[in-house]
Amino acid sequence: MEDFSYPNADQIQREKGIKLIRGDGHITLAACDSASSQIRVQTVQGSDGSSQGTYCFKVTAKSGYLDLELPRIFALETADHPISADLKPQDDPSAPTKTVAVAKNSFQSVGEGVAGGTPAVLLKLRVTG
């Protein structure tokens, strides 16, 4: 029976610093490419300790989801598809999850990217159209 676990998740977490948990296969981690239509997630600190990291995701359908854990995100950027993203304060795991909607071809500041914002963990991406 399929459990929708993300293939090679342990290796990806070691190499890229992003924990991919499960999804339906319609949103997948991809190499960032300015020529393609991707969801981009920007973090305050890259997996290699650099000052910033960008993670890109390929979308293959008008709906889909990916459960993940990516700390210290500050921005979400979309291309051809609108998305929703579930976030939680990084320092307060008991805090409620906040869902942010981002229209297609848009950019949305979140977490530390918002004036007075606090570090946030991205928990889920959903393609919504």
Short mmCIF file of C-alpha atoms in Angstrom, two decimals:
data_model
loop_
_atom_site.label_atom_id
_atom_site.label_comp_id
_atom_site.label_asym_id
_atom_site.label_seq_id
_atom_site.Cartn_x
_atom_site.Cartn_y
_atom_site.Cartn_z
CA MET A 1 0.00 0.00 0.00
CA GLU A 2 1.34 3.44 -0.98
CA ASP A 3 2.06 5.72 2.01
CA PHE A 4 3.11 8.69 -0.15
CA SER A 5 6.47 9.01 1.66
CA TYR A 6 8.90 11.20 -0.25
CA PRO A 7 11.56 9.09 -2.03
CA ASN A 8 15.17 9.52 -0.80
CA ALA A 9 13.99 11.93 1.92
CA ASP A 10 16.84 11.11 4.33
CA GLN A 11 19.51 11.75 1.71
CA ILE A 12 17.84 15.00 0.61
CA GLN A 13 17.66 16.20 4.22
CA ARG A 14 21.38 15.50 4.74
CA GLU A 15 22.41 17.18 1.49
CA LYS A 16 19.97 20.09 1.23
CA GLY A 17 18.72 20.72 4.78
CA ILE A 18 15.04 20.26 3.94
CA LYS A 19 12.88 17.52 5.46
CA LEU A 20 10.47 16.16 2.84
CA ILE A 21 7.86 13.96 4.49
CA ARG A 22 5.12 12.93 2.06
CA GLY A 23 3.07 14.14 -0.86
CA ASP A 24 0.98 13.07 -3.80
CA GLY A 25 3.80 13.48 -6.35
CA HIS A 26 2.42 16.66 -7.93
CA ILE A 27 4.88 18.94 -6.06
CA THR A 28 8.52 17.83 -6.11
CA LEU A 29 11.80 19.40 -5.08
CA ALA A 30 13.68 20.58 -8.19
CA ALA A 31 16.84 22.39 -9.18
CA CYS A 32 16.11 26.11 -9.38
CA ASP A 33 15.76 27.18 -12.99
CA SER A 34 14.76 30.69 -14.05
CA ALA A 35 13.40 29.35 -17.34
CA SER A 36 10.82 27.07 -15.73
CA SER A 37 7.64 27.74 -13.83
CA GLN A 38 8.35 26.82 -10.20
CA ILE A 39 7.31 27.51 -6.64
CA ARG A 40 10.23 29.18 -4.84
CA VAL A 41 10.67 29.21 -1.08
CA GLN A 42 13.32 31.48 0.38
CA THR A 43 14.94 30.91 3.76
CA VAL A 44 16.99 33.19 5.96
CA GLN A 45 19.79 30.62 6.14
CA GLY A 46 20.77 28.09 3.50
CA SER A 47 21.45 24.44 4.29
CA ASP A 48 25.18 25.08 3.87
CA GLY A 49 25.15 27.86 6.49
CA SER A 50 25.08 30.61 3.86
CA SER A 51 23.06 33.73 4.57
CA GLN A 52 20.14 32.70 2.37
CA GLY A 53 18.73 29.62 0.71
CA THR A 54 16.25 29.17 -2.12
CA TYR A 55 14.33 25.93 -2.59
CA CYS A 56 12.41 25.31 -5.81
CA PHE A 57 9.51 22.97 -6.46
CA LYS A 58 8.15 21.64 -9.73
CA VAL A 59 4.36 21.42 -10.08
CA THR A 60 2.78 18.85 -12.41
CA ALA A 61 -0.97 19.31 -11.79
CA LYS A 62 -3.60 21.86 -10.78
CA SER A 63 -3.81 20.32 -7.33
CA GLY A 64 -1.30 18.62 -5.10
CA TYR A 65 0.35 18.68 -1.72
CA LEU A 66 3.71 18.19 -0.07
CA ASP A 67 4.29 17.81 3.68
CA LEU A 68 7.72 19.05 4.69
CA GLU A 69 9.70 20.89 7.35
CA LEU A 70 11.72 23.89 6.22
CA PRO A 71 12.77 26.34 8.96
CA ARG A 72 13.33 30.10 8.79
CA ILE A 73 11.38 30.81 5.63
CA PHE A 74 10.80 34.44 4.75
CA ALA A 75 9.16 34.39 1.30
CA LEU A 76 7.01 32.32 -1.04
CA GLU A 77 6.93 32.94 -4.79
CA THR A 78 4.60 31.34 -7.33
CA ALA A 79 4.46 31.11 -11.10
CA ASP A 80 1.66 29.34 -12.99
CA HIS A 81 -0.26 28.02 -9.98
CA PRO A 82 -1.72 29.58 -6.84
CA ILE A 83 -0.69 27.89 -3.59
CA SER A 84 -1.47 27.76 0.07
CA ALA A 85 1.22 27.15 2.67
CA ASP A 86 0.95 26.06 6.29
CA LEU A 87 3.39 27.77 8.65
CA LYS A 88 4.10 27.52 12.35
CA PRO A 89 6.26 29.73 14.57
CA GLN A 90 9.65 28.05 14.84
CA ASP A 91 10.08 28.76 18.55
CA ASP A 92 6.56 27.74 19.64
CA PRO A 93 5.52 24.30 18.35
CA SER A 94 2.28 24.51 20.35
CA ALA A 95 1.15 27.64 18.47
CA PRO A 96 -1.61 27.22 15.91
CA THR A 97 -0.72 26.62 12.28
CA LYS A 98 -1.25 29.63 10.01
CA THR A 99 -2.28 29.11 6.38
CA VAL A 100 -1.09 31.67 3.83
CA ALA A 101 -2.57 31.88 0.32
CA VAL A 102 -0.38 33.10 -2.55
CA ALA A 103 -1.96 33.89 -5.93
CA LYS A 104 -0.29 32.70 -9.13
CA ASN A 105 2.60 34.85 -10.37
CA SER A 106 2.92 36.42 -6.91
CA PHE A 107 5.39 36.93 -4.08
CA GLN A 108 4.42 36.82 -0.40
CA SER A 109 6.61 37.71 2.57
CA VAL A 110 6.12 35.45 5.59
CA GLY A 111 7.79 34.79 8.95
CA GLU A 112 10.93 36.91 9.29
CA GLY A 113 10.16 38.54 5.93
CA VAL A 114 7.31 40.51 7.51
CA ALA A 115 8.06 43.58 9.65
CA GLY A 116 8.19 42.32 13.23
CA GLY A 117 7.81 38.73 12.03
CA THR A 118 9.28 35.79 13.86
CA PRO A 119 11.06 32.71 12.49
CA ALA A 120 8.59 30.29 10.89
CA VAL A 121 8.69 26.69 9.70
CA LEU A 122 6.99 25.71 6.44
CA LEU A 123 4.97 22.54 7.08
CA LYS A 124 2.86 22.07 3.93
CA LEU A 125 2.59 23.33 0.37
CA ARG A 126 -0.65 22.91 -1.59
CA VAL A 127 -1.31 23.76 -5.22
CA THR A 128 -4.81 25.22 -5.36
CA GLY A 129 -5.48 25.79 -9.05
#
